[in-house]
């Protein structure tokens, strides 16, 4: 089974996440690697270390899981994680 995790940014004051599609897609095969999918309420920072990747931070407001099987029988799960802007003080979350 293949897994795809997409992170979308939900700007403060906006009624829904940005329409620019998957902002930070991650694909992994559990036989080769693992990934941690954040829960609702978790804080997330997406940092761009080069290129044109999206960069934003906030609190996970929702997750949507889509399960599908392709014509050739490959099973996949697509997880959409919405990260909403927050006014929370990030300095209180962790001591670096």
PDB file of C-alpha atoms in Angstrom:
ATOM      1  CA  UNK A   1       0.000   0.000   0.000  1.00  0.00           C
ATOM      2  CA  UNK A   2       1.267   3.474  -0.881  1.00  0.00           C
ATOM      3  CA  UNK A   3       0.635   6.553   1.213  1.00  0.00           C
ATOM      4  CA  UNK A   4       0.415  10.174   0.126  1.00  0.00           C
ATOM      5  CA  UNK A   5       0.262  13.011   2.665  1.00  0.00           C
ATOM      6  CA  UNK A   6      -0.661  16.505   1.468  1.00  0.00           C
ATOM      7  CA  UNK A   7      -0.438  19.570   3.702  1.00  0.00           C
ATOM      8  CA  UNK A   8      -2.656  22.553   2.884  1.00  0.00           C
ATOM      9  CA  UNK A   9      -2.430  26.017   4.425  1.00  0.00           C
ATOM     10  CA  UNK A  10      -5.556  27.600   5.898  1.00  0.00           C
ATOM     11  CA  UNK A  11      -4.883  31.325   6.235  1.00  0.00           C
ATOM     12  CA  UNK A  12      -6.369  33.158   9.220  1.00  0.00           C
ATOM     13  CA  UNK A  13      -9.653  34.825   8.294  1.00  0.00           C
ATOM     14  CA  UNK A  14     -10.166  32.661   5.217  1.00  0.00           C
ATOM     15  CA  UNK A  15     -13.259  30.431   5.166  1.00  0.00           C
ATOM     16  CA  UNK A  16     -11.319  27.479   3.688  1.00  0.00           C
ATOM     17  CA  UNK A  17      -7.777  26.295   2.864  1.00  0.00           C
ATOM     18  CA  UNK A  18      -5.888  27.760  -0.087  1.00  0.00           C
ATOM     19  CA  UNK A  19      -6.974  26.555  -3.517  1.00  0.00           C
ATOM     20  CA  UNK A  20      -3.398  26.135  -4.725  1.00  0.00           C
ATOM     21  CA  UNK A  21      -3.601  22.342  -4.377  1.00  0.00           C
ATOM     22  CA  UNK A  22      -1.308  20.213  -2.243  1.00  0.00           C
ATOM     23  CA  UNK A  23       1.116  22.650  -0.694  1.00  0.00           C
ATOM     24  CA  UNK A  24       3.633  20.122   0.579  1.00  0.00           C
ATOM     25  CA  UNK A  25       3.056  16.599  -0.755  1.00  0.00           C
ATOM     26  CA  UNK A  26       4.850  13.636   0.832  1.00  0.00           C
ATOM     27  CA  UNK A  27       4.817  10.146  -0.668  1.00  0.00           C
ATOM     28  CA  UNK A  28       6.121   7.058   1.074  1.00  0.00           C
ATOM     29  CA  UNK A  29       6.002   3.293   0.873  1.00  0.00           C
ATOM     30  CA  UNK A  30       5.754   1.756   4.373  1.00  0.00           C
ATOM     31  CA  UNK A  31       8.013  -1.126   3.346  1.00  0.00           C
ATOM     32  CA  UNK A  32      10.802   1.382   2.706  1.00  0.00           C
ATOM     33  CA  UNK A  33      10.071   4.163   5.200  1.00  0.00           C
ATOM     34  CA  UNK A  34       7.542   5.430   7.662  1.00  0.00           C
ATOM     35  CA  UNK A  35       5.919   8.807   8.169  1.00  0.00           C
ATOM     36  CA  UNK A  36       4.135  10.435  11.026  1.00  0.00           C
ATOM     37  CA  UNK A  37       0.785  12.014  10.206  1.00  0.00           C
ATOM     38  CA  UNK A  38      -0.019  14.770  12.725  1.00  0.00           C
ATOM     39  CA  UNK A  39      -3.319  14.654  14.623  1.00  0.00           C
ATOM     40  CA  UNK A  40      -5.902  17.421  14.857  1.00  0.00           C
ATOM     41  CA  UNK A  41      -4.575  19.913  17.412  1.00  0.00           C
ATOM     42  CA  UNK A  42      -0.891  19.198  16.713  1.00  0.00           C
ATOM     43  CA  UNK A  43       1.398  22.059  15.744  1.00  0.00           C
ATOM     44  CA  UNK A  44       3.188  21.777  12.395  1.00  0.00           C
ATOM     45  CA  UNK A  45       6.011  23.724  10.742  1.00  0.00           C
ATOM     46  CA  UNK A  46       6.750  23.167   7.065  1.00  0.00           C
ATOM     47  CA  UNK A  47      10.151  24.591   6.206  1.00  0.00           C
ATOM     48  CA  UNK A  48      11.442  25.062   2.677  1.00  0.00           C
ATOM     49  CA  UNK A  49      15.130  24.207   2.478  1.00  0.00           C
ATOM     50  CA  UNK A  50      15.440  25.162  -1.144  1.00  0.00           C
ATOM     51  CA  UNK A  51      13.437  25.413  -4.304  1.00  0.00           C
ATOM     52  CA  UNK A  52       9.888  26.679  -4.464  1.00  0.00           C
ATOM     53  CA  UNK A  53       8.359  24.501  -1.755  1.00  0.00           C
ATOM     54  CA  UNK A  54       5.626  25.983   0.415  1.00  0.00           C
ATOM     55  CA  UNK A  55       6.576  27.187   3.874  1.00  0.00           C
ATOM     56  CA  UNK A  56       4.057  27.770   6.661  1.00  0.00           C
ATOM     57  CA  UNK A  57       3.201  26.798  10.218  1.00  0.00           C
ATOM     58  CA  UNK A  58       0.124  26.435  12.372  1.00  0.00           C
ATOM     59  CA  UNK A  59      -2.174  23.971  14.097  1.00  0.00           C
ATOM     60  CA  UNK A  60      -3.780  20.964  12.375  1.00  0.00           C
ATOM     61  CA  UNK A  61      -7.500  21.683  12.054  1.00  0.00           C
ATOM     62  CA  UNK A  62      -8.596  18.625  10.040  1.00  0.00           C
ATOM     63  CA  UNK A  63      -7.474  15.433   8.302  1.00  0.00           C
ATOM     64  CA  UNK A  64      -9.225  13.687   5.427  1.00  0.00           C
ATOM     65  CA  UNK A  65      -8.344  10.085   4.518  1.00  0.00           C
ATOM     66  CA  UNK A  66      -9.123   8.790   1.014  1.00  0.00           C
ATOM     67  CA  UNK A  67      -8.686   5.084   0.302  1.00  0.00           C
ATOM     68  CA  UNK A  68      -8.574   3.864  -3.287  1.00  0.00           C
ATOM     69  CA  UNK A  69      -7.528   0.947  -5.475  1.00  0.00           C
ATOM     70  CA  UNK A  70      -6.093   1.532  -8.954  1.00  0.00           C
ATOM     71  CA  UNK A  71      -7.028  -0.497 -12.020  1.00  0.00           C
ATOM     72  CA  UNK A  72      -3.915  -2.642 -11.536  1.00  0.00           C
ATOM     73  CA  UNK A  73      -4.916  -3.436  -7.912  1.00  0.00           C
ATOM     74  CA  UNK A  74      -2.489  -1.132  -6.103  1.00  0.00           C
ATOM     75  CA  UNK A  75      -4.018   0.089  -2.843  1.00  0.00           C
ATOM     76  CA  UNK A  76      -3.300   3.648  -1.735  1.00  0.00           C
ATOM     77  CA  UNK A  77      -4.223   6.087   0.996  1.00  0.00           C
ATOM     78  CA  UNK A  78      -4.202   9.848   0.441  1.00  0.00           C
ATOM     79  CA  UNK A  79      -4.245  11.966   3.609  1.00  0.00           C
ATOM     80  CA  UNK A  80      -5.027  15.676   3.372  1.00  0.00           C
ATOM     81  CA  UNK A  81      -3.848  17.597   6.453  1.00  0.00           C
ATOM     82  CA  UNK A  82      -5.100  21.172   6.847  1.00  0.00           C
ATOM     83  CA  UNK A  83      -2.788  23.452   8.851  1.00  0.00           C
ATOM     84  CA  UNK A  84      -4.515  26.608  10.101  1.00  0.00           C
ATOM     85  CA  UNK A  85      -2.751  29.805  11.167  1.00  0.00           C
ATOM     86  CA  UNK A  86      -2.704  30.299  14.927  1.00  0.00           C
ATOM     87  CA  UNK A  87      -2.007  33.175  17.293  1.00  0.00           C
ATOM     88  CA  UNK A  88      -0.452  30.775  19.829  1.00  0.00           C
ATOM     89  CA  UNK A  89       2.987  31.683  21.170  1.00  0.00           C
ATOM     90  CA  UNK A  90       5.401  29.199  19.569  1.00  0.00           C
ATOM     91  CA  UNK A  91       8.005  30.103  22.202  1.00  0.00           C
ATOM     92  CA  UNK A  92       5.793  28.401  24.801  1.00  0.00           C
ATOM     93  CA  UNK A  93       5.621  25.118  22.835  1.00  0.00           C
ATOM     94  CA  UNK A  94       9.233  23.999  22.992  1.00  0.00           C
ATOM     95  CA  UNK A  95      12.552  25.233  24.337  1.00  0.00           C
ATOM     96  CA  UNK A  96      15.170  25.214  21.595  1.00  0.00           C
TER      97      UNK A  96
END
